[in-house]
CSV table of C-alpha atoms in Angstrom, one decimal:
chain,number,residue,atom,x,y,z
A,57,MET,CA,110.2,89.9,150.9
A,58,ASN,CA,112.5,88.2,148.4
A,59,VAL,CA,115.7,90.0,147.3
A,60,PRO,CA,116.4,90.9,143.7
A,61,LEU,CA,117.2,87.9,141.5
A,62,PRO,CA,122.2,88.8,141.6
A,63,LYS,CA,122.6,87.7,138.0
A,64,SER,CA,125.5,86.0,137.7
A,65,PRO,CA,127.4,83.2,139.8
A,66,ALA,CA,129.7,86.0,141.4
A,67,GLU,CA,127.1,87.9,142.6
A,68,VAL,CA,125.1,85.0,143.1
A,69,LEU,CA,127.8,84.1,145.5
A,70,THR,CA,128.7,87.3,147.7
A,71,GLU,CA,124.4,87.2,148.3
A,72,LEU,CA,125.5,84.7,149.8
A,73,ALA,CA,127.8,85.2,151.7
A,74,ASN,CA,126.5,88.8,152.8
A,75,ARG,CA,123.6,87.3,153.7
A,76,LEU,CA,125.3,84.0,155.7
A,77,SER,CA,125.3,84.9,159.9
A,78,SER,CA,121.1,85.7,159.5
A,79,PHE,CA,121.2,82.2,158.3
A,80,THR,CA,119.9,79.5,160.8
A,81,PRO,CA,122.0,76.8,161.5
A,82,GLU,CA,120.8,74.4,159.2
A,83,LEU,CA,120.9,77.2,156.4
A,84,GLN,CA,124.5,78.7,157.3
A,85,LYS,CA,126.2,75.0,156.9
A,86,ALA,CA,124.9,74.1,153.4
A,87,ALA,CA,125.0,77.4,152.3
A,88,THR,CA,129.0,77.6,153.6
A,89,HIS,CA,129.8,74.8,151.6
A,90,ILE,CA,127.8,76.2,148.6
A,91,LEU,CA,131.0,79.6,149.5
A,92,GLU,CA,133.4,76.6,149.6
A,93,ASN,CA,132.3,74.8,146.4
A,94,SER,CA,130.9,76.6,144.4
A,95,ASN,CA,133.2,74.6,141.3
A,96,LEU,CA,130.4,71.9,141.7
A,97,VAL,CA,127.1,73.8,141.7
A,98,SER,CA,126.7,73.8,138.0
A,99,VAL,CA,128.0,69.9,138.6
A,100,SER,CA,126.3,68.2,141.5
A,101,SER,CA,123.2,66.9,141.6
A,102,ILE,CA,121.3,68.8,145.2
A,103,ARG,CA,121.0,65.0,146.5
A,104,LYS,CA,125.7,65.1,146.3
A,105,MET,CA,125.8,68.2,147.2
A,106,ALA,CA,123.1,68.0,150.5
A,107,GLN,CA,125.7,65.2,151.5
A,108,ASP,CA,128.7,66.7,150.9
A,109,ALA,CA,127.5,69.3,153.0
A,110,ASP,CA,125.7,67.3,155.8
A,111,VAL,CA,122.5,68.1,155.7
A,112,LYS,CA,119.1,67.0,153.9
A,113,PRO,CA,118.1,68.7,150.2
A,114,ASN,CA,115.1,70.7,151.7
A,115,THR,CA,117.4,72.6,153.2
A,116,LEU,CA,118.7,73.6,149.7
A,117,VAL,CA,115.8,74.4,148.8
A,118,ARG,CA,115.2,76.4,151.7
A,119,MET,CA,119.1,78.1,151.0
A,120,ALA,CA,117.6,79.0,147.3
A,121,ARG,CA,114.0,80.0,148.1
A,122,THR,CA,115.4,82.9,151.0
A,123,LEU,CA,117.4,84.8,148.2
A,124,GLY,CA,114.5,84.7,146.1
A,125,PHE,CA,115.6,81.9,143.6
A,126,GLU,CA,111.7,79.9,142.9
A,127,GLY,CA,114.2,76.6,144.0
A,128,TYR,CA,118.3,75.2,143.8
A,129,GLU,CA,117.7,74.6,139.9
A,130,ASP,CA,116.9,77.8,139.8
A,131,PHE,CA,119.6,79.0,142.1
A,132,ARG,CA,122.0,76.3,139.8
A,133,LYS,CA,121.1,78.3,136.9
A,134,PRO,CA,123.8,81.0,136.4
A,135,PHE,CA,125.5,78.7,137.4
A,136,ARG,CA,125.6,76.5,135.0
A,137,GLU,CA,125.0,78.7,132.1
A,138,GLN,CA,129.2,80.5,133.2
A,139,VAL,CA,130.2,76.5,132.7
A,140,ILE,CA,128.6,76.6,129.2
A,141,ARG,CA,129.6,80.1,128.3
A,142,GLY,CA,132.9,78.0,129.3
A,143,ARG,CA,136.5,81.0,128.3
A,144,GLU,CA,134.8,82.3,125.9
A,145,ASP,CA,133.5,85.4,128.2
A,146,PHE,CA,136.7,87.1,129.5
A,147,PRO,CA,135.1,90.7,130.4
A,148,ASP,CA,132.3,89.1,132.5
A,149,ARG,CA,135.9,87.0,134.0
A,150,ALA,CA,138.0,89.7,134.0
A,151,ARG,CA,135.0,91.8,136.2
A,152,TRP,CA,134.5,88.7,138.9
A,153,LEU,CA,138.4,89.2,139.1
A,154,GLN,CA,137.3,92.4,140.2
A,155,SER,CA,134.1,92.2,142.1
A,156,LEU,CA,136.3,89.4,144.5
A,157,SER,CA,139.5,91.7,145.1
A,158,LYS,CA,136.4,94.9,145.8
A,159,GLY,CA,134.3,92.8,147.9
A,160,GLY,CA,137.5,91.5,149.6
A,161,LYS,CA,137.4,87.5,149.0
A,162,LEU,CA,140.8,87.2,147.6
A,163,ALA,CA,141.0,84.2,149.9
A,164,SER,CA,138.2,82.3,147.9
A,165,LEU,CA,140.0,83.2,144.8
A,166,TYR,CA,142.9,81.9,146.6
A,167,ALA,CA,141.3,78.6,146.8
A,168,ASP,CA,139.5,79.0,143.3
A,169,MET,CA,142.9,79.1,141.4
A,170,ALA,CA,144.3,76.5,144.2
A,171,ALA,CA,141.1,73.7,143.2
A,172,ALA,CA,141.6,74.3,139.3
A,173,SER,CA,145.3,73.4,138.8
A,174,ILE,CA,144.9,70.5,141.1
A,175,GLU,CA,142.3,69.6,139.2
A,176,ASN,CA,143.8,69.9,136.2
A,177,ILE,CA,146.6,68.4,136.7
A,178,GLU,CA,145.0,65.1,138.3
A,179,SER,CA,142.5,65.4,135.3
A,180,LEU,CA,146.1,65.2,133.6
A,181,PHE,CA,147.1,62.2,134.8
A,182,SER,CA,144.0,60.7,135.1
A,183,ASP,CA,143.5,60.8,130.8
A,184,THR,CA,147.5,60.4,129.8
A,185,ASP,CA,149.3,57.1,131.4
A,186,ALA,CA,152.6,56.2,131.2
A,187,LYS,CA,152.9,54.1,127.8
A,188,SER,CA,152.0,57.5,125.7
A,189,VAL,CA,154.7,59.6,127.7
A,190,LYS,CA,157.2,57.0,127.4
A,191,ALA,CA,156.2,56.7,123.6
A,192,ALA,CA,157.2,60.2,123.6
A,193,ALA,CA,160.0,60.5,124.9
A,194,ASP,CA,161.7,57.4,123.2
A,195,ALA,CA,160.8,59.7,119.8
A,196,VAL,CA,162.0,62.2,120.9
A,197,ILE,CA,165.3,60.6,121.8
A,198,LYS,CA,165.9,58.9,118.3
A,199,ALA,CA,165.3,61.7,116.5
A,200,ARG,CA,167.7,63.2,114.9
A,201,THR,CA,165.8,66.8,115.9
A,202,THR,CA,163.2,67.1,117.7
A,203,TYR,CA,161.3,70.8,117.1
A,204,VAL,CA,159.2,72.0,120.0
A,205,LEU,CA,156.9,75.0,118.0
A,206,GLY,CA,154.3,76.9,120.9
A,207,VAL,CA,153.5,80.7,120.7
A,208,GLY,CA,151.8,82.8,122.2
A,209,ILE,CA,151.2,81.9,125.8
A,210,ALA,CA,152.9,78.2,124.7
A,211,ASN,CA,156.0,80.2,123.3
A,212,VAL,CA,158.4,80.4,126.5
A,213,ILE,CA,157.5,76.8,128.1
A,214,ALA,CA,158.4,75.0,124.1
A,215,GLY,CA,161.8,77.4,124.4
A,216,ASN,CA,162.3,75.7,128.8
A,217,PHE,CA,161.5,72.6,127.5
A,218,ALA,CA,163.6,73.0,124.8
A,219,TYR,CA,167.1,74.4,127.0
A,220,LEU,CA,166.4,71.5,129.0
A,221,ALA,CA,165.6,68.6,126.9
A,222,GLY,CA,169.5,69.9,124.9
A,223,MET,CA,170.6,69.7,127.5
A,224,ALA,CA,170.0,65.9,128.0
A,225,VAL,CA,169.8,64.9,124.4
A,226,GLY,CA,171.7,67.6,122.6
A,227,SER,CA,169.4,67.4,119.5
A,228,VAL,CA,166.4,69.2,120.6
A,229,VAL,CA,165.2,73.5,119.3
A,230,ALA,CA,162.9,75.5,119.9
A,231,ILE,CA,161.2,77.6,117.0
A,232,PRO,CA,160.2,79.8,115.9
A,233,ARG,CA,163.9,82.1,116.0
A,234,ASP,CA,163.6,85.2,116.6
A,235,GLY,CA,161.9,87.2,112.9
A,236,SER,CA,161.1,84.2,112.1
A,237,LEU,CA,157.4,82.0,111.2
A,238,PRO,CA,157.4,78.2,113.2
A,239,VAL,CA,157.5,77.1,108.5
A,240,ASP,CA,161.4,78.3,108.2
A,241,GLY,CA,162.3,76.4,111.2
A,242,LEU,CA,161.4,73.4,109.3
A,243,VAL,CA,163.0,74.0,105.7
A,244,ARG,CA,165.6,71.2,106.8
A,245,ALA,CA,163.5,68.6,108.3
A,246,ASP,CA,162.8,65.8,107.3
A,247,LYS,CA,161.1,61.8,108.0
A,248,ASN,CA,164.4,61.9,111.4
A,249,ASP,CA,162.8,64.0,112.9
A,250,VAL,CA,160.6,65.5,115.1
A,251,LEU,CA,158.3,67.8,115.2
A,252,MET,CA,156.9,69.1,119.6
A,253,ALA,CA,153.8,71.1,118.7
A,254,MET,CA,151.6,73.0,121.0
A,255,THR,CA,148.4,75.5,120.4
A,256,PHE,CA,144.6,75.7,122.2
A,257,LYS,CA,141.6,77.8,121.7
A,258,PRO,CA,141.6,80.1,120.0
A,259,TYR,CA,144.1,77.5,117.4
A,260,ARG,CA,147.0,79.7,115.8
A,261,ARG,CA,146.9,79.4,112.4
A,262,GLU,CA,150.9,79.3,111.8
A,263,VAL,CA,151.4,76.1,114.7
A,264,VAL,CA,148.2,73.7,112.4
A,265,GLU,CA,150.2,75.2,109.4
A,266,ALA,CA,154.1,73.7,110.4
A,267,VAL,CA,151.5,70.6,111.7
A,268,ASP,CA,151.4,69.8,108.1
A,269,VAL,CA,154.2,70.5,106.7
A,270,ALA,CA,155.2,68.2,109.2
A,271,VAL,CA,153.0,65.5,108.1
A,272,ALA,CA,154.1,66.1,104.4
A,273,HIS,CA,158.0,66.0,105.0
A,274,GLY,CA,156.9,61.9,106.9
A,275,MET,CA,158.3,64.1,110.3
A,276,LYS,CA,156.4,62.4,113.5
A,277,VAL,CA,154.3,65.2,116.1
A,278,ILE,CA,153.3,64.7,118.7
A,279,GLY,CA,150.7,67.1,119.2
A,280,ILE,CA,149.7,69.2,122.8
A,281,SER,CA,145.8,71.2,123.3
A,282,ASP,CA,143.4,71.3,125.0
A,283,SER,CA,140.9,70.0,123.4
A,284,PRO,CA,140.3,65.9,121.3
A,285,ALA,CA,139.1,67.8,118.0
A,286,SER,CA,142.5,70.3,118.2
A,287,PRO,CA,142.6,70.3,114.2
A,288,ILE,CA,146.9,69.7,115.4
A,289,LEU,CA,146.2,66.2,116.3
A,290,ALA,CA,144.3,64.7,114.4
A,291,LYS,CA,147.4,64.1,112.3
A,292,ALA,CA,149.5,63.5,115.1
A,293,ARG,CA,151.9,60.8,115.4
A,294,HIS,CA,151.5,61.0,120.0
A,295,ARG,CA,148.8,63.0,121.0
A,296,PHE,CA,148.2,64.6,124.5
A,297,VAL,CA,144.8,66.9,125.6
A,298,VAL,CA,145.7,68.7,128.6
A,299,PRO,CA,142.9,70.5,130.8
A,300,MET,CA,143.5,74.8,130.8
A,301,ASP,CA,140.5,75.0,133.0
A,302,THR,CA,141.0,79.2,135.3
A,303,PRO,CA,139.2,80.4,137.2
A,304,GLN,CA,141.1,83.2,136.4
A,305,PHE,CA,141.4,85.3,132.9
A,306,PHE,CA,144.3,83.5,131.3
A,307,THR,CA,144.7,80.1,130.1
A,308,SER,CA,146.5,77.9,133.2
A,309,THR,CA,150.0,76.5,132.4
A,310,VAL,CA,150.4,74.1,135.2
A,311,ALA,CA,149.0,70.9,133.1
A,312,LEU,CA,150.9,71.5,130.5
A,313,THR,CA,154.3,72.3,132.4
A,314,ALA,CA,153.1,68.8,134.4
A,315,LEU,CA,153.4,67.0,131.0
A,316,LEU,CA,156.4,68.8,129.6
A,317,GLU,CA,158.4,67.6,133.0
A,318,THR,CA,157.6,64.4,133.0
A,319,ILE,CA,157.7,64.1,129.4
A,320,MET,CA,161.2,65.3,130.1
A,321,ALA,CA,161.6,63.2,132.9
A,322,PHE,CA,161.7,59.6,130.7
A,323,VAL,CA,164.1,61.8,128.4
A,324,VAL,CA,166.6,61.2,131.0
A,325,ALA,CA,165.7,58.1,132.0
A,326,GLU,CA,165.3,56.5,128.3
A,327,ALA,CA,168.0,58.0,128.1
A,328,GLY,CA,170.6,56.3,129.8
A,329,PRO,CA,173.9,57.2,131.7
A,330,GLU,CA,175.3,59.8,128.2
A,331,ALA,CA,172.3,61.7,129.7
A,332,VAL,CA,172.7,62.1,132.7
A,333,SER,CA,177.1,62.6,131.6
A,334,ASN,CA,175.7,65.5,129.3
A,335,ILE,CA,173.8,67.0,131.7
A,336,GLU,CA,176.9,66.6,134.7
A,337,ARG,CA,179.0,67.8,131.9
A,338,PHE,CA,177.0,71.3,131.4
A,339,HIS,CA,176.9,72.3,134.6
A,340,ARG,CA,180.5,71.7,135.4
A,341,ARG,CA,181.0,73.7,132.4
A,342,ARG,CA,178.9,76.6,133.6
A,343,HIS,CA,180.2,76.1,137.8
A,344,GLU,CA,184.2,76.5,135.7
A,345,LEU,CA,182.2,80.2,133.8
A,346,GLY,CA,182.0,81.3,136.9
A,347,ILE,CA,178.4,81.6,135.3
A,348,TYR,CA,176.2,81.0,138.7
A,349,TRP,CA,177.0,82.9,142.0
A,350,SER,CA,178.8,82.0,144.1
A,351,GLU,CA,180.3,83.2,147.7
A,352,GLU,CA,184.1,82.4,147.2
A,353,PRO,CA,186.4,84.5,144.7
A,354,ARG,CA,187.4,83.7,142.2
């Protein structure tokens, strides 16, 4: 007798896991592959999933019917709908995480987080080339001042980039400053300066407006966002699209951090020996001032 159809991918997977021990060896093999690679259900064909699971496509059909679905395509439907809804369905995503915890599925969540993080970084580096990163790094090095703008989730990351880059070239600052708007930080900026701006869905108005102001003043813009259609990329001289997909509630910043670390590495490499000397001087001064902890008595 068919069981009631689960309503979400999480419920589908829970039902599949609960029934796993009752399956035949072939069905177990298929179900295990689905449970361990649920992120591929929406994007892989039945033949590809069957091949990777080392079973026949008909085994996946029988597995789906065992759960009460008419066939494998019917089984895929909840997973495909979740992809279409995407990250906009925040409440459902949060409830799904809670259900994983209550059901003892944190190991699955751990695997999903690892897979998403790795996939984001792979996607970033496969869609970005060294030439583009070098061009952005050169713009930072040549600029009189580079203003790094990030608000919301990007604020701390932007500040960290400015802090580290400032050790090497000494002309990188983070905006907005406390109590001010991003555009306030660009009052003295002109064509000799660079704005590195980042914003992600839903896009922040103050970042878009700051990019408009920067362009109007002849500044070069390094735009970093999560979609080629982002409003800040159209006017940017250097454009980077960062994948931020994640199975959790909050947007992933793993690939964003990787991109900024890469630009940072290029800045240090391209700036020459003086950049290394600046960094060494910075840390030497901190040691002299006793800022770093040491077991040796001062």
